[in-house]
Amino acid sequence: MEIVSQTSILPGFANPVADAQYGFRTAMDALARPAMPQSFAPRLRAPLVAEMASVALSLLDFEVSFWLSPSLERDPAVGTYLRFHTGSRQTTTPGAASFAFVDLTAGDPLDLAAFAQGTAEYPDRSTTVIVGCSDFTASPGLMAEGPGIKGISPFGFSPMPQGFQSDWARNRDGFPLGVDLLLVAPGSLMGLPRSTRILSRG
Amino acid sequence: MTAPAYNFAYLDEQTKRMIRRAILKAIAVPGYQVPFASREMPMPYGWGTGGVQVTASILGQKDVLKVIDQGADDTTNAVSIRQFFEKTAGVETTTETLAATVIQTRHRIPETTLQGHQVLVYQVPIPEPLRFLEPRETETRKMHALAEYGLMHVKLYEDIARHGHIATTYAYPVLVAGRYVMDPSPTPKFDNPKMDDCAALQLFGAGREKRIYAIPPHTKVVSLDFEDHPFEVTRFDRPCALCGAQGSYLDEVVMDDRGARMFVCSDTDFCESRQENGHRGPLNQEAAE
């Protein structure tokens, strides 16, 4: 058994009620308005980026499980921090996780199909993936369309993994099954629910 | 005044997290009913326990809350829920539609067009639109999974066969984002067109039935109908007796025991702000003279 000295774990939310509401509400606004980055500046010192940690502490608890991408898993402080503050179970099977954390800035792959997709009768039993990005500059020619978007909206994030567009198209085609993304970059959060279609123009 | 014995907005944080996760799924799959572990609330089922739990889970200290019941801010249900959140969350409350960031509603959508920063929370008694056609949850779930909604059209067709027109006037089924048939809660069908391409996020909470569902902003919401019997909005043949508004939803008010009655806007904030702006209805003019 792994024994953790409590002093080595960074503190969680300073104000658990208001901070969790802020994390959730930003995520809710982001999912309700896909492809539109919401400003998000949680004050939190954590072994993973503050935006990611805030979403985790807002949504995870003992009822759910989480999965960490290789670069996050390599740092034992990350798993320890999330388990300690949320009581959530860590799993090594992405398909069994309610939440997954993937750090694209560290070069981790984003394999959407590996996560839980939900079932036809319960499409909500899917993985929500929190994705670490460097910024949300719109990619030229990429547009997003779907519920929550008035008309179409420019879309992009970097680093965008190769083949993301076709992976996402497959994810969208499986609607109502599929995974939802909460993308974080310094100072902002962007939602990409399974209902959003990504179009390339030109 | 906040009661220190309660957590902010009454619910404990673990319950809020559970409801928040359900809300996120509901937004991602518009119109799909997400099961959630509804809690007992300090009010009976039917008084909006689902809506209250959704409101409690999204509310922050800076939110401004408005609560309406059949469009009115001053009915028992609206007043008690507003006081509940004043007491347990200490948030600012209002009756002005445009001043509110969160509006909890029972069976109406405000007449004033909602804005992008607002969230409309519906209290829902029976979330399953197919329930009266198919009582088994296992079956309705399968029907939603297969998008098998023929039964609903049969029901509307039977209306036409019996009455000559679609006689459903409230809880009129809608198709959300081209996929799920959804019960818009017992709002009059008059309000159905307001759900389509609405700028505000719409959340639905059913406490007894333990379901949460959502319509994201700017989502296509279509009322089910037939080519030869298109969906029609309720029309009133007279204006509001107090503010003279044409084309708002009217309530019938009995005036005496000799059959006198008047028709007034069900949305009290809409009616009052029109009267403040000098609009007068037929009954109001007589009173002034």
Coordinates of N, CA and C in Angstrom, one line a residue, chain B residues 42-244:
Chain B
P42 N -37.4 20.0 1.2 CA -38.3 20.4 2.3 C -39.6 21.0 1.7
M43 N -40.1 20.3 0.7 CA -41.4 20.7 0.1 C -41.9 19.4 -0.6
P44 N -43.2 19.3 -0.8 CA -43.8 18.1 -1.4 C -43.5 18.0 -2.9
Y45 N -43.5 16.7 -3.4 CA -43.4 16.5 -4.8 C -44.5 17.3 -5.5
G46 N -44.3 17.8 -6.6 CA -45.3 18.5 -7.3 C -45.2 20.0 -7.1
W47 N -44.3 20.4 -6.1 CA -44.1 21.8 -5.8 C -42.8 22.3 -6.5
G48 N -42.2 21.4 -7.3 CA -41.0 21.9 -8.0 C -39.7 21.4 -7.4
T49 N -39.7 20.2 -6.9 CA -38.5 19.7 -6.2 C -37.4 19.5 -7.3
G50 N -37.8 19.1 -8.5 CA -36.8 18.9 -9.5 C -36.2 20.2 -9.9
G51 N -37.0 21.2 -10.2 CA -36.5 22.5 -10.6 C -35.7 23.1 -9.4
V52 N -36.1 23.0 -8.2 CA -35.4 23.5 -7.1 C -34.0 22.9 -7.0
Q53 N -33.9 21.6 -7.2 CA -32.6 20.9 -7.1 C -31.7 21.4 -8.3
V54 N -32.2 21.6 -9.4 CA -31.4 22.1 -10.6 C -30.9 23.5 -10.2
T55 N -31.9 24.4 -9.8 CA -31.5 25.7 -9.5 C -30.5 25.8 -8.4
A56 N -30.6 25.0 -7.3 CA -29.7 25.0 -6.2 C -28.3 24.5 -6.7
S57 N -28.2 23.7 -7.7 CA -26.9 23.2 -8.2 C -26.2 24.2 -9.1
I58 N -27.0 25.0 -9.8 CA -26.3 25.9 -10.7 C -26.0 27.3 -10.1
L59 N -26.8 27.6 -9.0 CA -26.8 29.0 -8.4 C -25.4 29.3 -7.8
G60 N -25.0 30.6 -8.1 CA -23.8 31.1 -7.5 C -24.2 32.4 -6.7
Q61 N -23.2 32.9 -5.9 CA -23.6 34.0 -5.1 C -24.0 35.3 -5.9
K62 N -23.5 35.3 -7.1 CA -23.7 36.6 -7.9 C -25.0 36.4 -8.7
D63 N -25.7 35.3 -8.7 CA -26.9 35.1 -9.5 C -28.0 35.9 -9.0
V64 N -28.9 36.3 -9.9 CA -30.2 37.0 -9.6 C -31.3 36.1 -10.0
L65 N -32.1 35.7 -9.0 CA -33.1 34.7 -9.3 C -34.5 35.2 -9.4
K66 N -35.2 34.7 -10.4 CA -36.7 35.0 -10.6 C -37.4 33.7 -10.6
V67 N -38.5 33.6 -9.9 CA -39.3 32.4 -9.9 C -40.7 32.7 -10.3
I68 N -41.2 32.0 -11.3 CA -42.6 32.2 -11.7 C -43.4 30.9 -11.7
D69 N -44.7 31.0 -11.5 CA -45.6 29.9 -11.4 C -46.8 30.3 -12.3
Q70 N -47.0 29.6 -13.4 CA -48.0 30.0 -14.4 C -47.8 31.4 -14.9
G71 N -46.5 31.8 -14.9 CA -46.2 33.2 -15.4 C -46.2 34.2 -14.3
A72 N -46.8 33.9 -13.1 CA -46.9 34.9 -12.1 C -45.8 34.8 -11.0
D73 N -45.3 36.0 -10.6 CA -44.3 36.1 -9.6 C -44.9 36.0 -8.2
D74 N -46.2 36.2 -8.1 CA -46.8 36.4 -6.8 C -47.7 35.3 -6.3
T75 N -47.6 34.1 -6.9 CA -48.4 33.0 -6.4 C -47.6 32.2 -5.4
T76 N -48.3 31.4 -4.7 CA -47.8 30.7 -3.5 C -46.5 29.9 -3.8
N77 N -46.5 29.1 -4.9 CA -45.4 28.3 -5.3 C -44.2 29.2 -5.6
A78 N -44.4 30.3 -6.4 CA -43.3 31.2 -6.7 C -42.7 31.9 -5.5
V79 N -43.6 32.4 -4.7 CA -43.1 33.1 -3.5 C -42.4 32.2 -2.6
S80 N -42.9 31.0 -2.3 CA -42.2 30.1 -1.4 C -40.8 29.7 -1.9
I81 N -40.7 29.4 -3.2 CA -39.4 29.0 -3.7 C -38.4 30.2 -3.7
R82 N -38.9 31.3 -4.0 CA -38.1 32.5 -4.0 C -37.6 32.7 -2.6
Q83 N -38.4 32.6 -1.6 CA -38.0 32.8 -0.2 C -37.1 31.7 0.3
F84 N -37.3 30.5 -0.3 CA -36.4 29.4 0.1 C -35.0 29.7 -0.3
F85 N -34.8 30.3 -1.5 CA -33.4 30.6 -1.9 C -32.9 31.9 -1.3
E86 N -33.8 32.8 -1.0 CA -33.3 34.0 -0.2 C -32.8 33.5 1.1
K87 N -33.4 32.6 1.7 CA -33.0 32.1 3.0 C -31.8 31.2 3.0
T88 N -31.8 30.3 2.1 CA -30.7 29.3 2.1 C -29.5 29.7 1.3
A89 N -29.6 30.6 0.3 CA -28.5 31.0 -0.5 C -28.2 32.5 -0.4
G90 N -29.1 33.2 0.1 CA -28.9 34.7 0.2 C -28.7 35.4 -1.1
V91 N -29.2 34.8 -2.2 CA -29.0 35.4 -3.5 C -30.1 36.5 -3.6
E92 N -29.7 37.5 -4.5 CA -30.6 38.5 -4.9 C -31.8 37.9 -5.7
T93 N -33.0 38.4 -5.4 CA -34.1 37.9 -6.2 C -34.8 39.1 -6.9
T94 N -35.5 38.8 -7.9 CA -36.2 39.9 -8.7 C -37.5 39.3 -9.3
T95 N -38.3 40.2 -9.8 CA -39.5 39.8 -10.5 C -39.3 40.2 -12.0
E96 N -38.3 41.0 -12.2 CA -38.1 41.5 -13.6 C -37.4 40.5 -14.4
T97 N -38.0 40.1 -15.5 CA -37.4 39.0 -16.4 C -36.0 39.3 -16.8
L98 N -35.8 40.6 -17.3 CA -34.5 40.9 -17.9 C -33.4 41.0 -16.8
A99 N -33.8 41.3 -15.5 CA -32.8 41.5 -14.5 C -32.3 40.1 -13.9
A100 N -33.0 39.0 -14.3 CA -32.6 37.7 -13.7 C -31.6 37.0 -14.5
T101 N -30.7 36.3 -13.8 CA -29.7 35.4 -14.5 C -30.3 34.0 -14.5
V102 N -31.0 33.6 -13.5 CA -31.6 32.3 -13.4 C -33.1 32.5 -13.2
I103 N -33.9 31.9 -14.0 CA -35.4 32.0 -13.9 C -35.9 30.5 -13.7
Q104 N -36.5 30.3 -12.5 CA -37.2 29.0 -12.4 C -38.6 29.2 -12.7
T105 N -39.2 28.2 -13.5 CA -40.5 28.4 -14.0 C -41.4 27.2 -13.8
R106 N -42.6 27.4 -13.6 CA -43.6 26.3 -13.5 C -44.6 26.7 -14.6
H107 N -44.5 26.0 -15.8 CA -45.5 26.0 -16.8 C -45.7 27.2 -17.6
R108 N -44.7 28.1 -17.7 CA -44.7 29.2 -18.6 C -43.3 29.6 -19.0
I109 N -43.2 30.2 -20.2 CA -42.0 30.8 -20.6 C -42.3 32.3 -20.6
P110 N -41.4 33.2 -20.0 CA -41.8 34.6 -20.0 C -42.0 35.2 -21.4
E111 N -42.9 36.2 -21.5 CA -43.2 36.8 -22.8 C -42.0 37.5 -23.3
T112 N -41.2 38.2 -22.4 CA -40.0 38.9 -22.8 C -39.0 37.9 -23.4
T113 N -38.4 38.2 -24.5 CA -37.4 37.3 -25.1 C -36.2 37.2 -24.2
L114 N -35.8 35.9 -23.9 CA -34.7 35.7 -23.0 C -33.4 35.9 -23.7
Q115 N -32.4 36.3 -22.9 CA -31.1 36.6 -23.4 C -30.1 35.5 -23.1
G116 N -28.9 35.6 -23.8 CA -27.9 34.6 -23.7 C -27.3 34.3 -22.4
H117 N -27.3 35.3 -21.5 CA -26.7 35.0 -20.2 C -27.7 34.4 -19.2
Q118 N -28.9 34.1 -19.6 CA -29.9 33.6 -18.7 C -30.1 32.1 -18.8
V119 N -30.5 31.5 -17.7 CA -30.8 30.1 -17.7 C -32.2 30.0 -17.2
L120 N -33.0 29.2 -18.0 CA -34.4 29.0 -17.6 C -34.5 27.5 -17.1
V121 N -35.0 27.4 -15.8 CA -35.1 26.1 -15.2 C -36.6 25.7 -15.1
Y122 N -37.0 24.7 -15.7 CA -38.4 24.2 -15.6 C -38.6 23.2 -14.5
Q123 N -39.8 23.3 -13.9 CA -40.2 22.3 -13.0 C -41.1 21.3 -13.8
V124 N -40.7 20.1 -13.8 CA -41.4 19.1 -14.6 C -42.1 18.0 -13.8
P125 N -43.4 17.8 -14.0 CA -44.0 16.7 -13.3 C -43.7 15.3 -13.9
I126 N -44.0 15.2 -15.2 CA -43.8 13.9 -15.9 C -42.9 14.1 -17.1
P127 N -41.6 13.7 -17.0 CA -40.7 14.1 -18.1 C -40.8 13.2 -19.3
E128 N -41.5 12.1 -19.2 CA -41.5 11.1 -20.3 C -42.7 11.4 -21.2
P129 N -42.4 11.9 -22.4 CA -43.6 12.2 -23.3 C -44.4 11.0 -23.7
L130 N -43.7 9.8 -23.7 CA -44.4 8.6 -24.1 C -45.1 7.8 -23.0
R131 N -45.0 8.4 -21.8 CA -45.5 7.6 -20.6 C -46.9 7.2 -20.6
F132 N -47.8 8.1 -21.1 CA -49.2 7.8 -21.1 C -49.6 6.8 -22.3
L133 N -48.6 6.7 -23.2 CA -48.8 5.8 -24.3 C -48.2 4.4 -24.0
E134 N -47.1 4.4 -23.2 CA -46.4 3.2 -22.9 C -45.9 3.3 -21.5
P135 N -46.6 2.6 -20.5 CA -46.3 2.8 -19.1 C -44.9 2.3 -18.7
R136 N -44.4 1.3 -19.5 CA -43.1 0.7 -19.0 C -41.9 1.5 -19.3
E137 N -41.1 1.8 -18.3 CA -39.9 2.6 -18.5 C -38.9 1.8 -19.4
T138 N -38.8 0.5 -19.3 CA -37.9 -0.3 -20.1 C -38.2 -0.1 -21.6
E139 N -39.5 0.0 -21.9 CA -40.0 0.1 -23.3 C -39.8 1.5 -23.8
T140 N -40.1 2.5 -23.0 CA -39.9 3.9 -23.5 C -38.5 4.2 -23.7
R141 N -37.6 3.7 -22.8 CA -36.2 3.8 -23.0 C -35.7 3.3 -24.4
K142 N -36.2 2.1 -24.7 CA -35.9 1.4 -25.9 C -36.4 2.3 -27.1
M143 N -37.6 2.8 -26.9 CA -38.2 3.7 -28.0 C -37.4 4.9 -28.3
H144 N -36.9 5.5 -27.2 CA -36.0 6.7 -27.4 C -34.7 6.2 -28.0
A145 N -34.1 5.1 -27.6 CA -32.9 4.6 -28.1 C -33.0 4.4 -29.6
L146 N -34.1 3.9 -30.1 CA -34.3 3.6 -31.5 C -35.0 4.7 -32.2
A147 N -35.2 5.8 -31.5 CA -35.9 7.0 -32.1 C -37.2 6.5 -32.7
E148 N -37.9 5.6 -32.0 CA -39.2 5.1 -32.5 C -40.3 5.9 -31.9
Y149 N -40.7 6.9 -32.7 CA -41.7 7.8 -32.1 C -43.1 7.7 -32.9
G150 N -43.3 6.6 -33.6 CA -44.5 6.5 -34.4 C -45.7 6.6 -33.5
L151 N -45.6 6.0 -32.3 CA -46.7 6.0 -31.3 C -47.2 7.4 -31.0
M152 N -46.3 8.4 -30.9 CA -46.6 9.7 -30.6 C -47.4 10.4 -31.7
H153 N -47.0 10.0 -33.0 CA -47.8 10.5 -34.1 C -49.2 9.9 -34.2
V154 N -49.3 8.6 -33.8 CA -50.6 8.0 -33.7 C -51.5 8.7 -32.7
K155 N -50.9 9.1 -31.6 CA -51.7 9.8 -30.6 C -52.2 11.2 -31.2
L156 N -51.3 11.9 -31.8 CA -51.7 13.2 -32.4 C -52.8 12.9 -33.5
Y157 N -52.6 11.8 -34.3 CA -53.5 11.5 -35.3 C -54.9 11.2 -34.7
E158 N -54.9 10.5 -33.6 CA -56.2 10.1 -33.0 C -56.9 11.4 -32.5
D159 N -56.1 12.4 -32.1 CA -56.7 13.7 -31.8 C -57.5 14.3 -33.0
I160 N -56.8 14.2 -34.1 CA -57.4 14.7 -35.4 C -58.7 13.9 -35.7
A161 N -58.6 12.6 -35.6 CA -59.7 11.7 -35.9 C -60.9 12.0 -35.0
R162 N -60.6 12.3 -33.8 CA -61.7 12.5 -32.8 C -62.2 14.0 -32.8
H163 N -61.3 14.9 -32.9 CA -61.7 16.3 -32.8 C -61.6 17.2 -34.0
G164 N -61.0 16.6 -35.0 CA -60.8 17.4 -36.3 C -59.6 18.2 -36.3
H165 N -58.9 18.3 -35.1 CA -57.6 19.0 -35.1 C -56.8 18.4 -33.9
I166 N -55.6 18.8 -33.9 CA -54.7 18.3 -32.8 C -55.2 19.0 -31.5
A167 N -55.8 18.2 -30.6 CA -56.4 18.9 -29.4 C -55.5 19.0 -28.2
T168 N -54.2 18.6 -28.4 CA -53.2 18.7 -27.3 C -52.9 20.2 -27.1
T169 N -53.1 20.7 -26.0 CA -52.9 22.2 -25.8 C -51.7 22.5 -24.9
Y170 N -51.3 21.6 -24.1 CA -50.2 21.8 -23.2 C -49.4 20.5 -23.2
A171 N -48.1 20.6 -22.7 CA -47.2 19.5 -22.8 C -47.2 18.9 -24.2
Y172 N -47.2 19.8 -25.2 CA -47.2 19.4 -26.6 C -45.8 18.9 -27.0
P173 N -45.7 17.7 -27.4 CA -44.4 17.1 -27.7 C -43.6 17.8 -28.7
V174 N -42.3 17.9 -28.5 CA -41.4 18.5 -29.4 C -40.2 17.6 -29.8
L175 N -39.6 17.8 -30.9 CA -38.4 17.1 -31.3 C -37.3 18.0 -31.2
V176 N -36.3 17.6 -30.4 CA -35.1 18.5 -30.0 C -33.9 18.1 -30.9
A177 N -33.4 19.1 -31.6 CA -32.2 18.9 -32.4 C -32.3 17.7 -33.3
G178 N -33.5 17.4 -33.8 CA -33.7 16.3 -34.7 C -33.5 14.9 -34.2
R179 N -33.5 14.8 -32.9 CA -33.2 13.4 -32.4 C -34.2 12.9 -31.3
Y180 N -34.3 13.6 -30.2 CA -35.1 13.1 -29.1 C -36.5 13.9 -29.1
V181 N -37.6 13.1 -28.9 CA -38.9 13.7 -28.6 C -38.9 14.0 -27.1
M182 N -39.3 15.2 -26.8 CA -39.2 15.7 -25.4 C -40.5 16.3 -25.0
D183 N -40.8 16.1 -23.7 CA -42.0 16.8 -23.1 C -41.6 18.1 -22.6
P184 N -42.1 19.2 -23.1 CA -41.7 20.5 -22.7 C -42.3 20.9 -21.4
S185 N -42.7 19.9 -20.5 CA -43.3 20.2 -19.3 C -44.7 20.8 -19.6
P186 N -45.6 20.9 -18.6 CA -47.0 21.3 -19.0 C -47.1 22.8 -19.3
T187 N -46.2 23.3 -20.1 CA -46.3 24.7 -20.6 C -47.4 24.7 -21.7
P188 N -48.2 25.7 -21.8 CA -49.1 25.7 -22.9 C -48.4 25.7 -24.3
K189 N -49.0 25.1 -25.3 CA -48.3 25.0 -26.6 C -48.0 26.3 -27.2
F190 N -48.7 27.4 -26.7 CA -48.4 28.8 -27.0 C -46.9 29.1 -26.9
D191 N -46.3 28.5 -25.9 CA -44.9 28.7 -25.6 C -43.9 27.9 -26.4
N192 N -44.4 26.9 -27.0 CA -43.5 26.0 -27.7 C -42.5 26.7 -28.7
P193 N -43.1 27.7 -29.5 CA -42.2 28.3 -30.5 C -41.0 29.1 -29.8
K194 N -41.2 29.5 -28.5 CA -40.2 30.3 -27.8 C -39.0 29.4 -27.5
M195 N -39.2 28.0 -27.4 CA -38.1 27.1 -27.1 C -37.2 27.0 -28.3
D196 N -37.7 27.2 -29.5 CA -36.8 27.0 -30.7 C -35.9 28.2 -30.8
D197 N -34.6 27.9 -31.0 CA -33.6 28.9 -31.2 C -33.5 29.9 -30.1
C198 N -33.9 29.5 -28.9 CA -33.9 30.4 -27.7 C -32.4 30.7 -27.3
A199 N -32.2 32.0 -27.0 CA -30.8 32.4 -26.7 C -30.3 31.8 -25.3
A200 N -31.3 31.6 -24.4 CA -31.0 31.1 -23.1 C -30.9 29.6 -23.0
L201 N -30.1 29.1 -22.1 CA -30.0 27.7 -21.8 C -31.3 27.2 -21.1
Q202 N -31.9 26.2 -21.5 CA -33.1 25.7 -20.8 C -32.8 24.3 -20.2
L203 N -33.1 24.3 -18.8 CA -32.8 23.1 -18.1 C -34.2 22.6 -17.5
F204 N -34.4 21.3 -17.5 CA -35.6 20.7 -17.0 C -35.3 19.8 -15.8
G205 N -36.0 19.9 -14.7 CA -35.8 19.0 -13.6 C -37.1 18.4 -13.1
A206 N -37.1 17.0 -13.1 CA -38.2 16.3 -12.6 C -37.8 15.6 -11.3
G207 N -38.3 16.1 -10.2 CA -37.8 15.5 -8.9 C -38.4 14.2 -8.5
R208 N -39.7 14.0 -8.7 CA -40.3 12.7 -8.3 C -39.8 11.7 -9.3
E209 N -39.8 12.0 -10.6 CA -39.4 11.1 -11.6 C -37.9 10.9 -11.8
K210 N -37.1 11.8 -11.1 CA -35.7 11.7 -11.1 C -35.0 11.8 -12.5
R211 N -35.4 12.8 -13.2 CA -34.8 13.0 -14.5 C -34.4 14.5 -14.7
I212 N -33.3 14.7 -15.5 CA -32.9 16.0 -15.8 C -32.7 16.0 -17.3
Y213 N -33.2 17.0 -18.0 CA -32.9 17.2 -19.5 C -32.7 18.6 -19.8
A214 N -32.2 18.9 -21.0 CA -31.8 20.2 -21.4 C -32.0 20.5 -22.8
I215 N -32.2 21.8 -23.1 CA -32.1 22.3 -24.5 C -31.0 23.4 -24.5
P216 N -29.9 23.2 -25.2 CA -28.8 24.2 -25.2 C -29.4 25.5 -26.0
P217 N -28.7 26.6 -25.9 CA -29.2 27.8 -26.6 C -29.1 27.5 -28.1
H218 N -29.9 28.2 -28.8 CA -30.0 28.1 -30.3 C -30.1 26.7 -30.8
T219 N -31.0 26.0 -30.2 CA -31.2 24.6 -30.7 C -32.5 24.5 -31.4
K220 N -32.6 23.7 -32.4 CA -33.8 23.5 -33.2 C -34.8 22.7 -32.3
V221 N -35.9 23.3 -32.1 CA -37.0 22.6 -31.3 C -38.3 22.7 -32.2
V222 N -38.7 21.5 -32.6 CA -39.9 21.5 -33.5 C -41.0 20.8 -32.9
S223 N -42.2 21.5 -32.9 CA -43.4 20.8 -32.4 C -43.9 19.8 -33.4
L224 N -44.2 18.6 -32.9 CA -44.6 17.6 -33.8 C -46.0 17.9 -34.5
D225 N -46.1 17.6 -35.8 CA -47.3 17.9 -36.5 C -47.4 17.1 -37.7
F226 N -48.4 17.4 -38.6 CA -48.5 16.7 -39.9 C -48.6 17.8 -40.9
E227 N -48.2 17.4 -42.2 CA -48.2 18.3 -43.3 C -49.6 19.0 -43.4
D228 N -50.6 18.2 -43.4 CA -52.0 18.7 -43.6 C -52.6 19.3 -42.3
H229 N -51.9 19.0 -41.2 CA -52.4 19.6 -39.9 C -51.2 20.2 -39.2
P230 N -50.7 21.3 -39.7 CA -49.5 21.9 -39.1 C -49.8 22.4 -37.7
F231 N -48.7 22.5 -36.9 CA -48.8 23.0 -35.5 C -49.3 24.4 -35.5
E232 N -50.2 24.7 -34.7 CA -50.8 26.0 -34.6 C -50.7 26.5 -33.1
V233 N -50.3 27.8 -33.0 CA -50.2 28.4 -31.7 C -51.6 28.9 -31.3
T234 N -51.9 28.7 -30.0 CA -53.2 29.2 -29.4 C -53.3 30.7 -29.7
R235 N -54.4 31.2 -30.2 CA -54.6 32.6 -30.4 C -55.8 33.1 -29.5
F236 N -55.7 34.3 -29.1 CA -56.8 34.8 -28.3 C -57.5 35.9 -29.1
D237 N -58.8 36.0 -28.9 CA -59.6 36.9 -29.8 C -59.7 38.2 -29.1
R238 N -59.0 38.5 -28.0 CA -59.1 39.8 -27.4 C -57.8 40.1 -26.7
P239 N -57.6 41.4 -26.4 CA -56.3 41.8 -25.8 C -56.4 41.6 -24.2
C240 N -55.3 41.8 -23.6 CA -55.3 41.7 -22.1 C -56.2 42.8 -21.5
A241 N -57.0 42.5 -20.5 CA -57.9 43.5 -20.0 C -57.2 44.6 -19.3
L242 N -56.0 44.3 -18.8 CA -55.3 45.3 -17.9 C -54.3 46.1 -18.7
C243 N -53.5 45.4 -19.6 CA -52.4 46.2 -20.3 C -52.7 46.3 -21.8
G244 N -53.7 45.6 -22.3 CA -54.1 45.7 -23.7 C -53.1 45.0 -24.6

